Short mmCIF file of C-alpha atoms and ligand atoms in Angstrom, two decimals:
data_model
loop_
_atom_site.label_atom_id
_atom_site.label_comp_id
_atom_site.label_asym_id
_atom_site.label_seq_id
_atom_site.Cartn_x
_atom_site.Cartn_y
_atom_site.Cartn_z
CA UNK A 1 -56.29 40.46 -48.51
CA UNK A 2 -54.84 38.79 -45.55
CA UNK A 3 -53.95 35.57 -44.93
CA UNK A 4 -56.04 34.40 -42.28
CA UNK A 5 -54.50 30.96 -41.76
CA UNK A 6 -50.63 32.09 -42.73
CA UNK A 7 -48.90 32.47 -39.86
CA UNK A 8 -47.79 36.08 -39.30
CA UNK A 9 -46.53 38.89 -36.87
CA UNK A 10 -50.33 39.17 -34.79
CA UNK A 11 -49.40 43.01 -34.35
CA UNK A 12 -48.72 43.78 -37.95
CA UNK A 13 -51.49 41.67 -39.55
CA UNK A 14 -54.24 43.88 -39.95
CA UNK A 15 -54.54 47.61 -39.92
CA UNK A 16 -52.99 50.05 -37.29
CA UNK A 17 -53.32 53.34 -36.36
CA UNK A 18 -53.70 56.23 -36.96
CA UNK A 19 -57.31 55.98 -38.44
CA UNK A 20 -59.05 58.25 -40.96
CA UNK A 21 -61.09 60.36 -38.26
CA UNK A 22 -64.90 59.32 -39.34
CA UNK A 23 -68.26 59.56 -37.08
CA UNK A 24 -71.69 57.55 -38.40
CA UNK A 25 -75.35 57.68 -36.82
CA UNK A 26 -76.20 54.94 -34.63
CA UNK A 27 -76.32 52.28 -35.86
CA UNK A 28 -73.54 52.58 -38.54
CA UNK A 29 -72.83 50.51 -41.38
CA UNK A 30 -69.64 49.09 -42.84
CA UNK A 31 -69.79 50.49 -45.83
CA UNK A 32 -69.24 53.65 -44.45
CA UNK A 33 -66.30 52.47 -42.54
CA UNK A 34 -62.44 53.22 -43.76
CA UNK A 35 -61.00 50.75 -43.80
CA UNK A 36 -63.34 48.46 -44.74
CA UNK A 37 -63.25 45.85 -41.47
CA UNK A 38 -62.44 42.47 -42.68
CA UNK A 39 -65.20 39.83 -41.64
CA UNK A 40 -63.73 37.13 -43.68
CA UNK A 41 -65.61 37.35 -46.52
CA UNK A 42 -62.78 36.20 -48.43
CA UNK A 43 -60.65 34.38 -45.89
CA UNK A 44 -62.78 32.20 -43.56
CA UNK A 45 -62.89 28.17 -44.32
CA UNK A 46 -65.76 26.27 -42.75
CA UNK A 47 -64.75 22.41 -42.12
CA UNK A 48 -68.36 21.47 -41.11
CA UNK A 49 -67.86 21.94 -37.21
CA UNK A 50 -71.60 23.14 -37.30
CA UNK A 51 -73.14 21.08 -40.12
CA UNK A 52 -77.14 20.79 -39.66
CA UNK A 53 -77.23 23.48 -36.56
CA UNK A 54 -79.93 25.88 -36.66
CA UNK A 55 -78.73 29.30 -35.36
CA UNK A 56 -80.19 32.58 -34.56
CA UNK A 57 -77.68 35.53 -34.79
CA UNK A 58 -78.64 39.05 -32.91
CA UNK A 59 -76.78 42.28 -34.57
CA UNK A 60 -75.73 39.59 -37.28
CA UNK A 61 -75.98 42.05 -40.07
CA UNK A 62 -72.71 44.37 -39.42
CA UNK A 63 -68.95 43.58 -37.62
CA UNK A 64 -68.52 40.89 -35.14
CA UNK A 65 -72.69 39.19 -35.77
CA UNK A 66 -71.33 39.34 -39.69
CA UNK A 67 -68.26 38.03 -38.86
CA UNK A 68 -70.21 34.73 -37.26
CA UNK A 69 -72.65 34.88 -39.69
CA UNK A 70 -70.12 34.49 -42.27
CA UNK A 71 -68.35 31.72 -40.32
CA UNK A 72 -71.66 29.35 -38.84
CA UNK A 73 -72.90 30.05 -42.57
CA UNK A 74 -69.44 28.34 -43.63
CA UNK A 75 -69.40 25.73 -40.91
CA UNK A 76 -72.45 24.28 -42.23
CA UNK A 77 -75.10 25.95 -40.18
CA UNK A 78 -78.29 27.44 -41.11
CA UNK A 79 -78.61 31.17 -39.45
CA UNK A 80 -81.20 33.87 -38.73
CA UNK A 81 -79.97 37.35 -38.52
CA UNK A 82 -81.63 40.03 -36.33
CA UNK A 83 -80.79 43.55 -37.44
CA UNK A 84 -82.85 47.22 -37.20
CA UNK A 85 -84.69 48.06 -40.00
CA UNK A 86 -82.42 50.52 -41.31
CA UNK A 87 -79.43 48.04 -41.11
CA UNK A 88 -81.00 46.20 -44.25
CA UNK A 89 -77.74 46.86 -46.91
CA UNK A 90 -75.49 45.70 -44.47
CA UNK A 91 -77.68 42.55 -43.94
CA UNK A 92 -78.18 41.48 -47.39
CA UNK A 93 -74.54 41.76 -47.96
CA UNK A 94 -74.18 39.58 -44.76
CA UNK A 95 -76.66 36.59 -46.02
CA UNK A 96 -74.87 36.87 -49.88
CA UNK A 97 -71.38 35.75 -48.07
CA UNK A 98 -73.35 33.60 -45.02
CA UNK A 99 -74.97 31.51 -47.95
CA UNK A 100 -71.95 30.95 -50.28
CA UNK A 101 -71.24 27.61 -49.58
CA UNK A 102 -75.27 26.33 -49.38
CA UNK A 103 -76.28 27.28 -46.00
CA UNK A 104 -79.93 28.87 -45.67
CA UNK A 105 -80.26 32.21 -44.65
CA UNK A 106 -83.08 34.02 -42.98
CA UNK A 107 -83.28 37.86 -42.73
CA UNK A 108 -85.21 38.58 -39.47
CA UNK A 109 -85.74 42.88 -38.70
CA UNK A 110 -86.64 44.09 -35.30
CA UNK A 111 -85.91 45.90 -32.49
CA UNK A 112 -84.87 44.09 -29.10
CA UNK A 113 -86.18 47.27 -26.77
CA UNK A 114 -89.30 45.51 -27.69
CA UNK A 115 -90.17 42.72 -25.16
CA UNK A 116 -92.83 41.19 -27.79
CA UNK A 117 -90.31 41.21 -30.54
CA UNK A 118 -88.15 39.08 -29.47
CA UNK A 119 -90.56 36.34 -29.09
CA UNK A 120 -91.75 36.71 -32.04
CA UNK A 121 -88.36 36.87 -33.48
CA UNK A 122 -87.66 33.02 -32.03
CA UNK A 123 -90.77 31.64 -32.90
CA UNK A 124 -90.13 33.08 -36.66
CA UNK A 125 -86.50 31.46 -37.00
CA UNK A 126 -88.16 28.54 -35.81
CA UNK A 127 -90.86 28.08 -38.60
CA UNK A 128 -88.11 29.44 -40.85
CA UNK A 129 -85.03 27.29 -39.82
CA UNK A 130 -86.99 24.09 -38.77
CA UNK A 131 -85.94 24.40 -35.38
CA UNK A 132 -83.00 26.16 -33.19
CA UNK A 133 -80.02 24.32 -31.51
CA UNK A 134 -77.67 27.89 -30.78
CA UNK A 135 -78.58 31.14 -29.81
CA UNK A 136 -75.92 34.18 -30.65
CA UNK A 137 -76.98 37.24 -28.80
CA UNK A 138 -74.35 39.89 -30.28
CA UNK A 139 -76.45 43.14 -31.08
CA UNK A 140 -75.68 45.78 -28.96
CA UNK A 141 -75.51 49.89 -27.91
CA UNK A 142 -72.49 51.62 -26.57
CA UNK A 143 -73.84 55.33 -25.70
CA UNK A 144 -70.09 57.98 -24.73
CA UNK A 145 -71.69 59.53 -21.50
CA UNK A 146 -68.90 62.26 -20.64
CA UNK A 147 -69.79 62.47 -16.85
CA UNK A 148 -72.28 61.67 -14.61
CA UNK A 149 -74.20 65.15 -15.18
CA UNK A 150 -75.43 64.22 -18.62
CA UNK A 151 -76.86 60.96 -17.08
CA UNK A 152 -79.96 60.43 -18.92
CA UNK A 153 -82.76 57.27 -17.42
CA UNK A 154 -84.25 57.08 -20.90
CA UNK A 155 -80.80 56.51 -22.50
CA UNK A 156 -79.77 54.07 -19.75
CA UNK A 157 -83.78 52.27 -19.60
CA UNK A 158 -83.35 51.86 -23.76
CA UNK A 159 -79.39 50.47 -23.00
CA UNK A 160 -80.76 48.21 -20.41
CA UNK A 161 -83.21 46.55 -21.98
CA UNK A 162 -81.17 46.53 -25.09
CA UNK A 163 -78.04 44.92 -23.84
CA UNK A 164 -79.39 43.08 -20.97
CA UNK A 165 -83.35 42.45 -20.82
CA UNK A 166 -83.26 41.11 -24.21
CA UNK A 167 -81.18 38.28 -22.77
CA UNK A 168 -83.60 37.09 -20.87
CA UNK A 169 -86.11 37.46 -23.54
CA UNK A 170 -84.87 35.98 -26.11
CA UNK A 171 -83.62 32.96 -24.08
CA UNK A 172 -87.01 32.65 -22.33
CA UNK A 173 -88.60 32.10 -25.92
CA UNK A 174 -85.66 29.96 -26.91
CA UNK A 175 -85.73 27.60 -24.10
CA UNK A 176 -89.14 25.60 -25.50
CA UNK A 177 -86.93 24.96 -28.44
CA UNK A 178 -83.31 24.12 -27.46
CA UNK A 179 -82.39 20.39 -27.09
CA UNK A 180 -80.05 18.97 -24.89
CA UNK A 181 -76.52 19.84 -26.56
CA UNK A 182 -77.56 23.19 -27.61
CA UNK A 183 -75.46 26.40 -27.00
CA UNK A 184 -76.00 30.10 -25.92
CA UNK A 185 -73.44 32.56 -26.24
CA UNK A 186 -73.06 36.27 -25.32
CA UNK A 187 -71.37 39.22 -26.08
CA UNK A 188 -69.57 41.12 -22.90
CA UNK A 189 -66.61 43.58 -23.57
CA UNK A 190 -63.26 44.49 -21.66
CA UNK A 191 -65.11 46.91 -20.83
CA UNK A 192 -67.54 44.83 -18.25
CA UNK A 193 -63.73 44.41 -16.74
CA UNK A 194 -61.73 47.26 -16.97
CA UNK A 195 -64.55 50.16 -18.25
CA UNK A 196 -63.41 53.48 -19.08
CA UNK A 197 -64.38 56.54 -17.23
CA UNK A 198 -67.04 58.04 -20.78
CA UNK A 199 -68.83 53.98 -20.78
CA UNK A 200 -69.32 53.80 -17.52
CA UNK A 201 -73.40 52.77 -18.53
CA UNK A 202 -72.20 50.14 -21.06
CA UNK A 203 -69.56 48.70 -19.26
CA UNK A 204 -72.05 47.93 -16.27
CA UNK A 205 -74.69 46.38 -19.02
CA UNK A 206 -71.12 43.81 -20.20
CA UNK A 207 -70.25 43.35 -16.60
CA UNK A 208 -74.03 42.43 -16.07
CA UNK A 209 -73.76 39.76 -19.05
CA UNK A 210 -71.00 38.19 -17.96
CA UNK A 211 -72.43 37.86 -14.35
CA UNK A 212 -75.55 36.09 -16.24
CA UNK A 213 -73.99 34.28 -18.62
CA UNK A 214 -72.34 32.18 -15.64
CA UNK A 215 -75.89 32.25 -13.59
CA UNK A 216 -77.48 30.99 -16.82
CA UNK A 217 -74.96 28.16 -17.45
CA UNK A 218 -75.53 26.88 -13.76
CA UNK A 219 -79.48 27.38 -14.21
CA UNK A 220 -79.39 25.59 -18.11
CA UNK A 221 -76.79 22.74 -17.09
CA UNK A 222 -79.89 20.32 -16.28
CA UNK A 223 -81.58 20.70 -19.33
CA UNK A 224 -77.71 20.10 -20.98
CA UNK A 225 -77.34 23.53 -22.66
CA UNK A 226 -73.95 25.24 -22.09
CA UNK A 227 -74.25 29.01 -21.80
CA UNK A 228 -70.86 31.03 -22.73
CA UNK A 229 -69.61 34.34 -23.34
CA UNK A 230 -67.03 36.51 -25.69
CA UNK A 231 -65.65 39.45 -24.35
CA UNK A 232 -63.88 41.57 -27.12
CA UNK A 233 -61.31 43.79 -27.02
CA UNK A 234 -61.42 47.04 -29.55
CA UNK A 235 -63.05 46.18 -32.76
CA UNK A 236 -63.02 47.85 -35.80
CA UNK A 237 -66.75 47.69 -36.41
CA UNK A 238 -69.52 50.39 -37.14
CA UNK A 239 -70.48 50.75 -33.37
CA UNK A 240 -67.43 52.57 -32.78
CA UNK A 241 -67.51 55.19 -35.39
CA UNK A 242 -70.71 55.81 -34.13
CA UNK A 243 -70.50 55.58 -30.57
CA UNK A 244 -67.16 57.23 -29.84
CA UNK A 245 -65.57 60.38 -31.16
CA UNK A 246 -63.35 61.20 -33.41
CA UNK A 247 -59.83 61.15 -31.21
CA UNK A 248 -60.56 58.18 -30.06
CA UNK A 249 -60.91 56.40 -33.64
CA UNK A 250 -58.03 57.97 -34.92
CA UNK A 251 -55.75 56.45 -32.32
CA UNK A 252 -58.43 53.37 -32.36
CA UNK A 253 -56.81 50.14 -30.84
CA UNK A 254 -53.66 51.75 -29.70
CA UNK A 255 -54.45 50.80 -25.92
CA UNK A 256 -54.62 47.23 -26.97
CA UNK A 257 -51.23 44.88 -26.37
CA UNK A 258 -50.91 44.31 -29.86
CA UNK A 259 -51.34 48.53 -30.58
CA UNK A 260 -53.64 47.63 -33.43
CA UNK A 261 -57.80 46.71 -33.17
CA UNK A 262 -59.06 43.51 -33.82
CA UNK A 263 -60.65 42.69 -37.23
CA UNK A 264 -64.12 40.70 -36.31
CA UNK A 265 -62.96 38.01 -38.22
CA UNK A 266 -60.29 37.48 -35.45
CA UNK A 267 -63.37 36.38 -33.42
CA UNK A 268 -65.11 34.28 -35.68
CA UNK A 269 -63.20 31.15 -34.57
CA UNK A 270 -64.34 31.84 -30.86
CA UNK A 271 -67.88 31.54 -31.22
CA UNK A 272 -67.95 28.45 -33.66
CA UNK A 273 -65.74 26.85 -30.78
CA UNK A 274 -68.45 28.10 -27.70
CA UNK A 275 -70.98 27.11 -30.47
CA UNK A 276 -69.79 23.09 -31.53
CA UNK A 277 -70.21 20.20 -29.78
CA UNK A 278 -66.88 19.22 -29.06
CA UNK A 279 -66.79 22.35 -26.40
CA UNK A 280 -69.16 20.02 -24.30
CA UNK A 281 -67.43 20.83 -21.10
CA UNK A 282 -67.15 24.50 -21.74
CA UNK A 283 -69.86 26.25 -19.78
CA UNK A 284 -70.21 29.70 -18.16
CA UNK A 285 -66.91 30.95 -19.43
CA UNK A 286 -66.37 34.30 -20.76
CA UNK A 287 -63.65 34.28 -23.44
CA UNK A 288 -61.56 37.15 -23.48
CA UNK A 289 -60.29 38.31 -27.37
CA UNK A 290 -58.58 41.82 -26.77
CA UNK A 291 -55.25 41.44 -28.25
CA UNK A 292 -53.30 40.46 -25.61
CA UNK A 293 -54.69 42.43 -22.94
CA UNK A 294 -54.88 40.77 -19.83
CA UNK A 295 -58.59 40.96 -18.38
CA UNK A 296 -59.39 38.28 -16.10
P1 NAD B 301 -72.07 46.66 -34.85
O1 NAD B 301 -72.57 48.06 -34.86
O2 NAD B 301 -71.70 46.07 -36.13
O3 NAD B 301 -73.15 45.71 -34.17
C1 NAD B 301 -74.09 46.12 -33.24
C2 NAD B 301 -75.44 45.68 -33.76
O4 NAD B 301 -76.41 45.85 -32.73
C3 NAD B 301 -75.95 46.49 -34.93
O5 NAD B 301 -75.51 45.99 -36.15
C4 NAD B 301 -77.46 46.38 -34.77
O6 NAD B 301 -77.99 45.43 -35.66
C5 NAD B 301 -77.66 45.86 -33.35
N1 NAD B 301 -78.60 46.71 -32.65
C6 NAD B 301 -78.42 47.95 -32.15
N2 NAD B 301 -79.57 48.41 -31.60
C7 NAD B 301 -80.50 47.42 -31.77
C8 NAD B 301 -81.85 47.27 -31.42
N3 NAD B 301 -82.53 48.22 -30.74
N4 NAD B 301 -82.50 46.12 -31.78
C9 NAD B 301 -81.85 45.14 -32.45
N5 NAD B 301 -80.55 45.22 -32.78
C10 NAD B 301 -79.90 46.34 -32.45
O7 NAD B 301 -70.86 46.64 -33.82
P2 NAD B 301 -70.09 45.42 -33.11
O8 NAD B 301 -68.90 46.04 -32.53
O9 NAD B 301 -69.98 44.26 -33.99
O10 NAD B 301 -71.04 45.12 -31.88
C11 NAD B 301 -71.52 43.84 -31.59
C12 NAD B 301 -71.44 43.57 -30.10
O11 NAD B 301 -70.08 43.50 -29.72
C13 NAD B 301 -72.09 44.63 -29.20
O12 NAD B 301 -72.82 43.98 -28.19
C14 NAD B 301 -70.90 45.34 -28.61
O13 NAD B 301 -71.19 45.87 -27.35
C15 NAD B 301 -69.90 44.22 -28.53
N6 NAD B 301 -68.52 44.65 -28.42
C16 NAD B 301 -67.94 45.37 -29.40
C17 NAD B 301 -66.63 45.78 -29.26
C18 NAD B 301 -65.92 46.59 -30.31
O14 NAD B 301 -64.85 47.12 -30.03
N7 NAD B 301 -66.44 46.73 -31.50
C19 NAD B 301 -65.91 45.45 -28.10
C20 NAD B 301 -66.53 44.71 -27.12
C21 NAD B 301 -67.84 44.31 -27.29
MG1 MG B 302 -75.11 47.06 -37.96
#
């Protein structure tokens, strides 16, 4: 296990490639993944940055939205997860570590596509949590779209609404709910700045939330809720194994600065600092965590 705290070479610390070549079905679990990613299930230390915060988590069952759970869980907060249906192992797994140290944990399955689910979704972690002060939107789709002949609108309508109307959905249900001092946060990608020629749909969905995350945190500032984003860099999670092929995880993370992929515990520490209070003059950023490659 490593150390998360010990100071260490950042390129050595966790695993490099070459990667076991492995493919999943959307949406991929971690249990399926080799290695195992490391979500700090046996590293992460809460010091009660989020103590009595109510906190719904999209995609919160699997890689970076486990990787939060694990850490808001730790930190004190109480946290919803939002998962698919079929995601439910991973998610269990998820609220066993998210609850460890006392924190409540809500299992809440649904799919975002659906405009009435995500209502529902808030109003449920409301009765369930007693209330809502941050709202996590991680879960996401990243469809490989080799050129622009095998463009497909239903693929790119169910991405949209997906990766960007939920957004708006969730947040418009939210806002009846959030007191001043409450957070937002979203999840872009590198790839909303520098997208590769095979995303070229995804990486215009991330561009598109960090372009709203900054709209939102000028539109929100009056009610005194900060809106911020994360922007990863390659993660070893299940949405690449089952977004990407095969020669691409094998030489996964390699592009990065550091040569390796991040582990989504690497991030955890990013969102409970967008999410606390003492980040009160943080708003409409878009952190960048890509292992040292410049984005910005
Ligand atoms: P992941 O597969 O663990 O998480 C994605 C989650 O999205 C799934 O667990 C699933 O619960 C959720 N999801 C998918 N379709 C859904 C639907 N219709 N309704 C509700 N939820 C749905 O992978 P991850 O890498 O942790 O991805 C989390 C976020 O991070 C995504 O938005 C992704 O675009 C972003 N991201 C990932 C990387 C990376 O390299 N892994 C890099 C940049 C950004
Ligand atoms: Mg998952």
């Amino acid at each position: 296990m490593t150390d998360l705290y010990e100071p260490t070479d950042v390129t050595t610390k966790y695993p490099q490639p070459p990667f076991k070549a492995q493919q999943q079905p959307v949406p991929g679990s971690i249990f399926d993944m080799e290695p195992r990613p490391d979500h700090g299930e046996d590293s992460y230390t809460g010091s009660g940055r989020l103590k009595g915060r109510k906190a719904l988590i999209t995609g919160g069952d699997s890689g970076i939205g486990r990787a939060v759970a694990i850490a808001f869980g730790r930190e004190g907060a109480d946290v919803a997860l939002n998962y698919l249906d079929e995601e439910a192992p991973d998610a269990e797994d998820t609220a066993k570590y998210a609850g460890d140290t006392g924190s409540k944990v809500v299992l809440i399955p649904g799919d975002l596509t659906d405009e009435a689910f995500n209502s529902e979704l808030v109003e449920k972690t409301v009765a369930e949590l007693g209330g809502l002060d941050i709202l996590v939107m991680i879960g996401g789709k990243m469809p490989t779209v080799s050129g622009i002949d095998d463009f497909d609108t239903a693929v790119f309508d169910d991405l949209l609404k997906l990766n960007i109307h939920s957004l708006f959905w969730l947040t418009k249900a939210a806002k009846p709910h959030l007191k001043p001092g409450a957070a937002i946060i979203t999840t872009s990608s590198i790839q909303g700045f520098q997208p590769s020629p095979t995303l070229v749909e995804y990486a215009v969905t991330k561009a598109g939330i960090a372009n709203w995350t900054r709209a939102m945190a000028g539109q929100l500032a009056e009610d005194g809720i900060r809106v911020n984003g994360v922007a990863p860099g390659p993660f070893w999670t299940p949405l690449q194994p089952s977004s990407v092929p095969n020669e691409k995880i094998e030489s996964f993370g390699e592009e990065s600065t550091y040569g390796r992929p991040g582990q989504p515990v690497e991030l955890s520490s990013t969102y409970v600092y967008l999410a606390e209070q003492a980040s009160s003059y943080t708003s409409g950023e878009t952190i960048a965590v890509t292992g040292g490659t410049p984005v910005h």
